[in-house]
Coordinates of C-alpha atoms in Angstrom, one line a residue:
M1 CA 0.0 0.0 0.0
T2 CA 1.5 3.4 -1.0
Y3 CA 1.8 6.4 1.2
Q4 CA -0.8 8.2 -0.9
T5 CA -3.3 5.3 -0.6
T6 CA -2.8 5.4 3.1
H7 CA -3.8 9.0 3.2
K8 CA -6.9 8.4 1.0
N9 CA -8.0 5.5 3.3
A10 CA -7.4 7.7 6.3
E11 CA -9.7 10.3 4.8
M12 CA -12.5 7.8 4.3
A13 CA -11.9 6.3 7.8
V14 CA -12.3 9.7 9.4
L15 CA -15.7 10.3 7.7
G16 CA -16.9 6.7 8.3
A17 CA -16.0 7.0 12.0
L18 CA -17.9 10.3 12.3
L19 CA -20.9 8.9 10.6
L20 CA -20.8 6.0 13.1
D21 CA -20.4 8.3 16.1
N22 CA -20.8 12.1 15.7
L23 CA -19.3 12.7 19.2
A24 CA -16.0 11.2 17.9
I25 CA -15.3 14.7 16.4
D26 CA -14.1 15.7 19.9
R27 CA -11.2 13.3 19.5
I28 CA -10.1 14.7 16.2
D29 CA -7.0 17.0 16.1
V30 CA -8.2 20.6 16.2
Q31 CA -6.0 21.4 13.2
L32 CA -8.0 19.1 10.8
K33 CA -9.6 21.3 8.2
P34 CA -11.5 20.6 4.9
E35 CA -8.6 21.7 2.8
H36 CA -6.5 18.9 4.3
F37 CA -8.6 16.4 2.4
T38 CA -7.2 15.6 -1.1
D39 CA -10.4 13.8 -2.3
Q40 CA -13.0 16.4 -3.4
T41 CA -15.9 14.3 -2.2
C42 CA -14.3 13.7 1.2
R43 CA -13.7 17.4 1.5
I44 CA -17.3 18.4 0.7
V45 CA -18.7 15.7 3.1
F46 CA -16.4 16.7 6.0
T47 CA -17.4 20.3 5.6
E48 CA -21.1 19.5 5.8
L49 CA -20.7 16.9 8.5
S50 CA -18.8 19.4 10.7
R51 CA -21.4 22.0 10.1
Q52 CA -24.3 19.8 11.1
I53 CA -22.5 18.5 14.2
A54 CA -21.6 22.0 15.3
K55 CA -25.3 22.9 15.2
G56 CA -26.0 20.1 17.5
K57 CA -27.9 18.1 14.9
P58 CA -27.5 14.4 14.4
A59 CA -25.6 13.8 11.1
D60 CA -26.0 10.7 9.1
V61 CA -26.3 9.6 5.4
I62 CA -29.8 10.9 5.1
T63 CA -29.2 14.4 6.6
L64 CA -26.0 14.7 4.6
F65 CA -27.7 13.8 1.3
A66 CA -30.4 16.4 2.0
G67 CA -27.7 19.1 2.2
L68 CA -25.4 17.7 -0.5
S69 CA -27.7 16.1 -3.1
E70 CA -26.4 18.3 -5.9
E71 CA -22.8 17.5 -5.1
V72 CA -22.5 14.0 -3.7
S73 CA -24.5 10.9 -4.6
L74 CA -26.3 8.7 -2.2
D75 CA -24.1 5.8 -3.3
E76 CA -21.0 7.7 -2.4
L77 CA -22.3 8.6 1.1
N78 CA -23.3 4.9 1.7
A79 CA -19.8 3.8 0.7
L80 CA -18.3 6.2 3.2
A81 CA -20.7 5.0 5.9
Q82 CA -19.7 1.4 5.3
Y83 CA -16.0 2.2 5.5
V84 CA -15.8 2.0 9.3
P85 CA -12.7 0.5 10.8
G86 CA -13.9 1.9 14.1
T87 CA -13.8 5.1 16.1
T88 CA -11.0 4.2 18.5
N89 CA -8.2 5.4 16.3
I90 CA -10.0 8.4 14.8
R91 CA -7.4 10.8 16.1
R92 CA -4.6 8.9 14.3
Y93 CA -6.6 8.8 11.1
A94 CA -7.0 12.6 11.4
Q95 CA -3.3 13.0 11.9
L96 CA -2.6 10.9 8.8
V97 CA -4.9 13.2 6.8
I98 CA -3.0 16.2 8.0
E99 CA 0.3 14.6 7.3
G100 CA -0.9 13.9 3.7
A101 CA -1.7 17.6 3.3
Q102 CA 1.7 18.6 4.7
E103 CA 3.4 16.2 2.3
R104 CA 1.6 17.7 -0.7
A105 CA 2.4 21.2 0.5
L106 CA 6.1 20.2 1.0
K107 CA 6.2 18.9 -2.6
T108 CA 4.6 22.1 -3.9
A109 CA 7.1 24.2 -1.9
A110 CA 10.0 22.1 -3.3
V111 CA 8.9 22.8 -6.9
R112 CA 8.6 26.5 -6.2
I113 CA 12.0 26.5 -4.4
H114 CA 13.5 24.8 -7.5
E115 CA 12.0 27.5 -9.7
L116 CA 13.4 30.2 -7.4
A117 CA 16.9 28.6 -7.5
S118 CA 16.8 28.8 -11.3
D119 CA 15.6 32.4 -11.4
D120 CA 18.7 34.4 -12.4
E121 CA 16.8 37.7 -12.3
K122 CA 16.8 37.5 -8.5
T123 CA 19.8 37.9 -6.2
I124 CA 20.9 34.9 -4.2
Q125 CA 19.6 36.6 -1.0
E126 CA 16.2 37.1 -2.6
R127 CA 16.1 33.4 -3.6
V128 CA 17.1 32.3 -0.1
D129 CA 14.4 34.5 1.4
G130 CA 11.8 33.2 -1.0
A131 CA 12.8 29.6 -0.2
Q132 CA 12.5 30.3 3.6
S133 CA 9.1 31.9 3.0
E134 CA 7.9 28.8 1.1
L135 CA 8.9 26.5 4.0
S136 CA 7.6 28.8 6.7
G137 CA 4.5 27.4 8.4
L138 CA 4.4 24.1 6.6
L139 CA 4.3 22.2 9.9
S140 CA 2.2 23.4 12.8
D141 CA 3.3 23.0 16.3
D142 CA -0.3 22.3 17.2
A143 CA -0.5 19.1 15.2
T144 CA 1.1 17.0 18.0
D145 CA -0.1 14.7 20.7
D146 CA 0.0 17.6 23.1
D147 CA -3.4 19.3 23.0
G148 CA -2.1 22.5 24.5
W149 CA -4.6 22.7 27.4
V150 CA -3.2 23.7 30.8
P151 CA -5.0 22.8 34.0
L152 CA -5.8 25.8 36.2
Y153 CA -3.9 24.5 39.2
D154 CA -0.7 23.8 37.2
G155 CA -0.9 27.2 35.5
L156 CA -1.3 29.1 38.7
K157 CA 1.6 27.3 40.4
L158 CA 3.8 28.4 37.5
H159 CA 2.4 31.9 37.8
L160 CA 3.6 32.1 41.4
D161 CA 7.1 32.7 40.0
V162 CA 5.8 35.8 38.1
I163 CA 4.1 37.1 41.3
E164 CA 7.3 36.6 43.3
A165 CA 9.4 38.4 40.7
R166 CA 7.0 41.3 40.8
R167 CA 7.2 41.4 44.6
E168 CA 11.0 41.5 44.4
G169 CA 10.8 44.4 41.9
K170 CA 11.7 42.2 39.0
V171 CA 9.0 43.4 36.6
T172 CA 8.4 41.4 33.4
A173 CA 7.9 44.6 31.4
W174 CA 10.9 46.4 29.8
P175 CA 11.2 50.2 30.5
T176 CA 11.1 52.5 27.5
G177 CA 13.0 55.3 29.4
L178 CA 9.9 57.6 29.2
F179 CA 8.9 57.6 32.8
D180 CA 5.2 58.5 32.5
L181 CA 4.7 56.0 29.7
D182 CA 6.4 53.3 31.7
A183 CA 4.1 54.1 34.6
A184 CA 1.0 54.0 32.4
L185 CA 2.1 50.6 30.8
E186 CA 2.8 49.0 34.2
G187 CA 6.5 49.0 33.7
G188 CA 7.0 49.4 30.0
L189 CA 6.7 47.1 27.0
S190 CA 6.0 43.4 27.6
P191 CA 7.2 40.4 25.6
G192 CA 4.5 38.8 23.4
E193 CA 2.7 42.1 22.9
L194 CA 2.1 44.2 19.9
T195 CA 2.1 48.0 20.4
I196 CA 0.8 50.2 17.6
V197 CA 2.1 53.9 17.5
G198 CA -0.1 56.0 15.3
A199 CA 0.2 59.7 14.2
R200 CA -0.1 62.0 11.2
P201 CA 3.1 62.8 9.3
A202 CA 5.7 65.0 11.0
M203 CA 4.5 64.2 14.5
G204 CA 7.6 62.1 15.3
K205 CA 6.6 58.4 14.9
T206 CA 10.0 57.3 13.8
A207 CA 11.7 59.6 16.4
F208 CA 9.6 58.0 19.1
A209 CA 10.4 54.4 18.0
M210 CA 14.1 55.2 17.9
T211 CA 14.1 57.0 21.3
V212 CA 12.5 53.9 22.8
G213 CA 14.7 51.5 20.9
L214 CA 18.0 53.2 21.7
H215 CA 17.1 53.2 25.4
M216 CA 16.1 49.6 25.5
S217 CA 19.1 48.5 23.5
Q218 CA 21.3 49.2 26.5
T219 CA 20.0 46.0 28.1
L220 CA 18.0 44.2 25.4
T221 CA 18.5 43.3 21.7
V222 CA 16.6 45.5 19.4
G223 CA 15.9 45.1 15.7
M224 CA 14.5 47.8 13.4
L225 CA 12.9 47.1 10.1
S226 CA 12.9 50.4 8.1
M227 CA 10.8 50.5 5.0
E228 CA 10.8 54.3 4.6
M229 CA 14.3 55.6 5.6
S230 CA 17.7 54.6 4.2
H231 CA 20.5 53.4 6.4
G232 CA 22.1 56.8 6.0
A233 CA 19.1 58.7 7.2
L234 CA 18.7 56.3 10.2
R235 CA 22.3 56.6 11.1
D236 CA 22.1 60.4 11.1
R237 CA 19.3 60.1 13.6
Q238 CA 21.0 57.5 15.7
L239 CA 24.2 59.5 15.9
S240 CA 22.3 62.7 16.7
G241 CA 20.5 61.0 19.6
L242 CA 23.5 59.2 21.0
G243 CA 26.0 62.1 20.6
E244 CA 23.5 64.9 21.4
V245 CA 24.4 66.6 18.1
S246 CA 21.9 68.5 16.1
M247 CA 20.7 67.0 12.8
S248 CA 21.6 70.2 10.9
Q249 CA 25.2 70.0 12.1
L250 CA 25.5 66.4 10.9
R251 CA 24.0 67.1 7.5
R252 CA 25.9 70.4 6.9
P253 CA 29.1 70.1 8.9
R254 CA 30.9 72.6 6.7
E255 CA 28.3 75.3 7.3
K256 CA 27.6 74.5 10.9
D257 CA 29.9 74.5 13.9
L258 CA 30.1 70.8 14.3
D259 CA 31.4 69.5 17.6
Y260 CA 33.3 66.5 16.3
G261 CA 34.0 65.3 19.9
R262 CA 30.3 64.7 20.4
V263 CA 30.1 62.8 17.2
V264 CA 32.9 60.5 18.4
N265 CA 31.2 60.1 21.7
G266 CA 28.0 59.0 19.9
V267 CA 29.9 56.4 18.0
E268 CA 31.5 55.1 21.2
A269 CA 28.1 55.0 22.9
A270 CA 26.9 52.7 20.2
K271 CA 29.3 50.0 21.5
A272 CA 27.0 49.5 24.5
R273 CA 23.9 49.1 22.4
R274 CA 22.6 45.8 21.0
W275 CA 20.8 47.4 18.0
F276 CA 20.4 45.9 14.5
T277 CA 18.9 47.7 11.5
R278 CA 17.5 46.2 8.3
E279 CA 16.4 48.3 5.4
L280 CA 13.9 46.8 3.0
S281 CA 11.0 47.8 0.7
G282 CA 7.4 46.6 0.9
P283 CA 7.9 43.2 2.7
N284 CA 5.0 40.9 3.4
I285 CA 4.5 39.2 6.8
N286 CA 6.3 36.0 5.7
Q287 CA 9.4 38.0 4.9
V288 CA 9.3 39.9 8.1
R289 CA 8.8 36.7 10.0
T290 CA 11.9 35.1 8.3
L291 CA 14.1 38.1 9.1
A292 CA 13.0 38.3 12.7
R293 CA 13.6 34.6 13.2
R294 CA 17.0 34.8 11.6
L295 CA 18.0 37.8 13.9
K296 CA 16.6 35.9 16.9
R297 CA 18.6 32.8 16.0
K298 CA 21.9 34.7 15.2
H299 CA 22.0 37.6 17.7
G300 CA 19.0 37.2 19.9
L301 CA 15.9 39.5 19.7
D302 CA 13.8 41.1 22.4
V303 CA 12.2 44.2 20.7
L304 CA 11.3 44.6 17.1
L305 CA 10.5 48.1 15.6
V306 CA 8.5 48.1 12.4
D307 CA 8.5 51.4 10.4
Y308 CA 5.7 51.3 9.2
L309 CA 2.6 49.1 8.8
Q310 CA 1.1 50.7 5.6
L311 CA 4.4 50.1 3.7
M312 CA 4.0 46.3 4.1
S313 CA 2.6 44.3 1.3
G314 CA 0.3 41.3 1.3
T315 CA 1.2 37.8 0.5
D316 CA -1.4 38.0 -2.3
S317 CA -1.2 41.2 -4.2
K318 CA -4.7 40.5 -5.7
Q319 CA -6.4 40.8 -2.3
A320 CA -8.0 44.1 -1.2
R321 CA -5.6 46.5 0.7
T322 CA -7.7 46.2 3.8
Y323 CA -7.3 42.4 3.8
Q324 CA -3.5 42.8 3.3
L325 CA -3.1 45.1 6.3
E326 CA -5.3 42.8 8.4
E327 CA -2.9 39.9 7.4
A328 CA 0.1 42.0 8.4
S329 CA -1.2 43.2 11.8
R330 CA -2.5 39.7 12.7
G331 CA 0.9 38.3 11.6
L332 CA 2.9 40.7 13.7
K333 CA 0.8 39.8 16.8
S334 CA 1.4 36.1 16.1
L335 CA 5.1 36.8 15.6
A336 CA 5.3 38.6 19.0
K337 CA 3.9 35.6 20.7
E338 CA 5.9 33.0 18.8
L339 CA 9.3 34.7 19.5
N340 CA 8.3 36.1 22.9
I341 CA 9.3 39.6 21.8
A342 CA 7.8 43.0 22.1
I343 CA 6.9 44.5 18.7
V344 CA 6.4 48.3 18.2
C345 CA 4.8 49.0 14.8
L346 CA 4.3 52.5 13.5
S347 CA 1.1 53.3 11.7
Q348 CA -0.5 56.1 9.7
V349 CA -3.8 57.6 10.7
N350 CA -6.6 59.1 8.6
R351 CA -6.7 62.7 7.5
K352 CA -10.0 63.1 9.3
V353 CA -7.8 63.8 12.4
E354 CA -6.9 67.2 10.9
E355 CA -10.6 68.2 10.6
R356 CA -11.2 68.0 14.4
T357 CA -10.4 70.8 16.9
D358 CA -8.7 68.3 19.2
Q359 CA -6.3 66.7 16.7
M360 CA -5.4 63.7 18.9
P361 CA -6.0 60.5 16.8
M362 CA -8.5 57.9 18.0
L363 CA -8.7 54.2 17.5
S364 CA -11.1 54.6 14.6
D365 CA -8.5 56.8 12.8
L366 CA -6.1 53.9 12.3
R367 CA -5.7 53.9 8.5
D368 CA -7.2 51.3 6.1
S369 CA -8.1 48.6 8.7
G370 CA -10.2 48.2 11.8
A371 CA -8.4 45.0 12.5
I372 CA -5.2 46.9 13.6
E373 CA -6.8 48.0 16.9
Q374 CA -8.2 44.5 17.5
D375 CA -4.8 42.8 17.0
A376 CA -2.8 45.4 19.1
D377 CA -2.3 44.9 22.8
N378 CA -1.5 48.7 23.2
C379 CA -2.4 51.6 20.9
L380 CA -0.5 54.9 21.4
F381 CA -1.1 58.1 19.5
L382 CA 1.1 61.2 19.2
T383 CA 0.3 64.8 18.4
R384 CA 2.3 68.0 18.5
P385 CA 0.0 71.0 18.6
V386 CA 2.7 73.3 17.3
V387 CA 2.8 71.4 14.0
T388 CA -0.8 72.1 13.1
N389 CA -1.1 75.5 14.8
N390 CA 1.8 77.9 14.0
S391 CA 0.2 80.6 16.1
L392 CA 1.3 78.9 19.3
G393 CA 4.1 80.5 21.2
P394 CA 7.6 79.2 22.1
D395 CA 6.3 77.3 25.1
W396 CA 4.8 74.8 22.8
K397 CA 7.9 74.1 20.8
H398 CA 8.8 70.9 22.6
Y399 CA 5.4 69.9 23.8
T400 CA 3.9 66.6 22.7
R401 CA 0.7 64.8 23.8
L402 CA 0.8 61.0 23.9
S403 CA -2.5 59.1 24.3
V404 CA -2.6 55.6 25.6
A405 CA -5.9 54.9 23.7
K406 CA -5.9 51.1 24.3
Q407 CA -4.2 48.9 26.8
R408 CA -5.3 45.3 27.1
Q409 CA -3.9 44.9 30.6
G410 CA -4.4 48.4 32.0
Q411 CA -6.1 51.8 31.9
T412 CA -6.1 54.5 29.2
T413 CA -4.7 57.9 29.8
E414 CA -2.9 60.9 28.3
L415 CA 0.6 62.2 29.2
P416 CA 3.1 64.8 28.0
L417 CA 6.4 64.2 26.3
F418 CA 9.3 66.5 25.5
Y419 CA 10.3 66.6 21.8
Q420 CA 13.9 67.6 21.1
G421 CA 13.5 68.5 17.5
D422 CA 17.1 69.3 16.6
Q423 CA 18.1 65.8 17.7
T424 CA 14.8 64.1 16.6
K425 CA 14.2 62.3 19.9
F426 CA 11.8 62.4 22.8
G427 CA 12.4 62.8 26.5
N428 CA 10.5 63.2 29.7
W429 CA 8.4 66.4 30.3
S430 CA 9.0 68.3 33.5
G431 CA 6.3 70.5 35.0
P432 CA 2.8 71.4 33.9
P433 CA 1.9 71.5 30.2
P434 CA 1.7 74.8 28.4
A435 CA -1.3 77.0 29.2
H436 CA -4.7 76.0 27.7
E437 CA -3.5 72.5 26.8
A438 CA -3.9 70.1 29.8
P439 CA -4.0 66.4 29.2
K440 CA -7.0 64.3 30.4
K441 CA -6.9 63.5 34.1
S442 CA -5.1 60.3 34.9
G443 CA -3.5 58.6 37.9
Y444 CA 0.0 59.2 36.7
G445 CA 2.1 62.2 37.6
Y446 CA 4.7 64.0 35.4
Q447 CA 8.2 62.9 36.2
G448 CA 11.8 63.4 35.0
K449 CA 13.5 66.1 33.0
P450 CA 13.4 66.8 29.3

């Protein structure tokens, strides 16, 4: 008996067992899906059978034929009902069906990889990345004998270690260096979470991400995927922040009075940072996943900065843009959990923000997809009033409002930040906000110095 025949028999055995005992569906691997069936008739029958059982209705040859009379004959259904080795091994039958689907997917990927290897129009790196994307996700960790369920008592015993760490001041969150934000987020960014940072252009999204990343890279490994800025532009910003040198001095050193000693200090300060940058254009989530896994494996990875969501592409260019962004945001959240890292993803917001008197973005302003706010654990928004209102005085020059609009594990609030424009970085605001611009009341005070 061939391996292929084994899989076909397994498909029929699964359906025969379910017709014999509908409740046997509870013993089937949760990963079994209609698309795992190679036989078209088996696929159609499994879909209808699952639908009827899910509705709590008894499913048999008669009820199936009533729903499938135009697609499946009564003789075909009777043949399946008679193919009943028993229900005891139904879980193993289901695993064989899944393995058959995985084998077919592997063969398809092998053909595509062979085509990639022969594509001389692509670079070697592009071909390798493409091959890794093809192989990514072929096997699911869930398709094992471990069903993944954790008993309450066992889970809480493990959680005692977390409580004890908190009691000893060993918080599981990682500080961003922005005191009020860390207080609002119960310590900072947490592994396994996706944080979305939204703002209109020129509000400082990239500056915010780099401020947080450079601080965290002192003790953690940080990776930044830049889809908008070149390596050169990013290095200007990094050197400006680390060396406390203005951007204008770095860009026009012959015209400006450049303090070269500060430049050298900035380079030396980089030695203590575990920071990695990757410049790329329009990647899909599979490519981002491959790059993150590679960095994690080679250098470690704790925090991933993505600049920015709307520049990512979908795995299927024919799909609607909304669907592509949903795929990207959902994939980033999944990646954060898989690698146990914190992901900070920048996002555009709609122009409607500019039509409101209070130009602080809201969750509904996240551009092109409502799924973004659903996937995110935290949603932060930035606005700098001086950018949109040039009549404001010098007191407003450095003032920024940050809104914690969503926090899955805590409260929402607003807080002030200090924006150091010449060095494109953020700091802590000291004292009250400028007159006539008070953030919403919250339980967190303003700390630190700009």
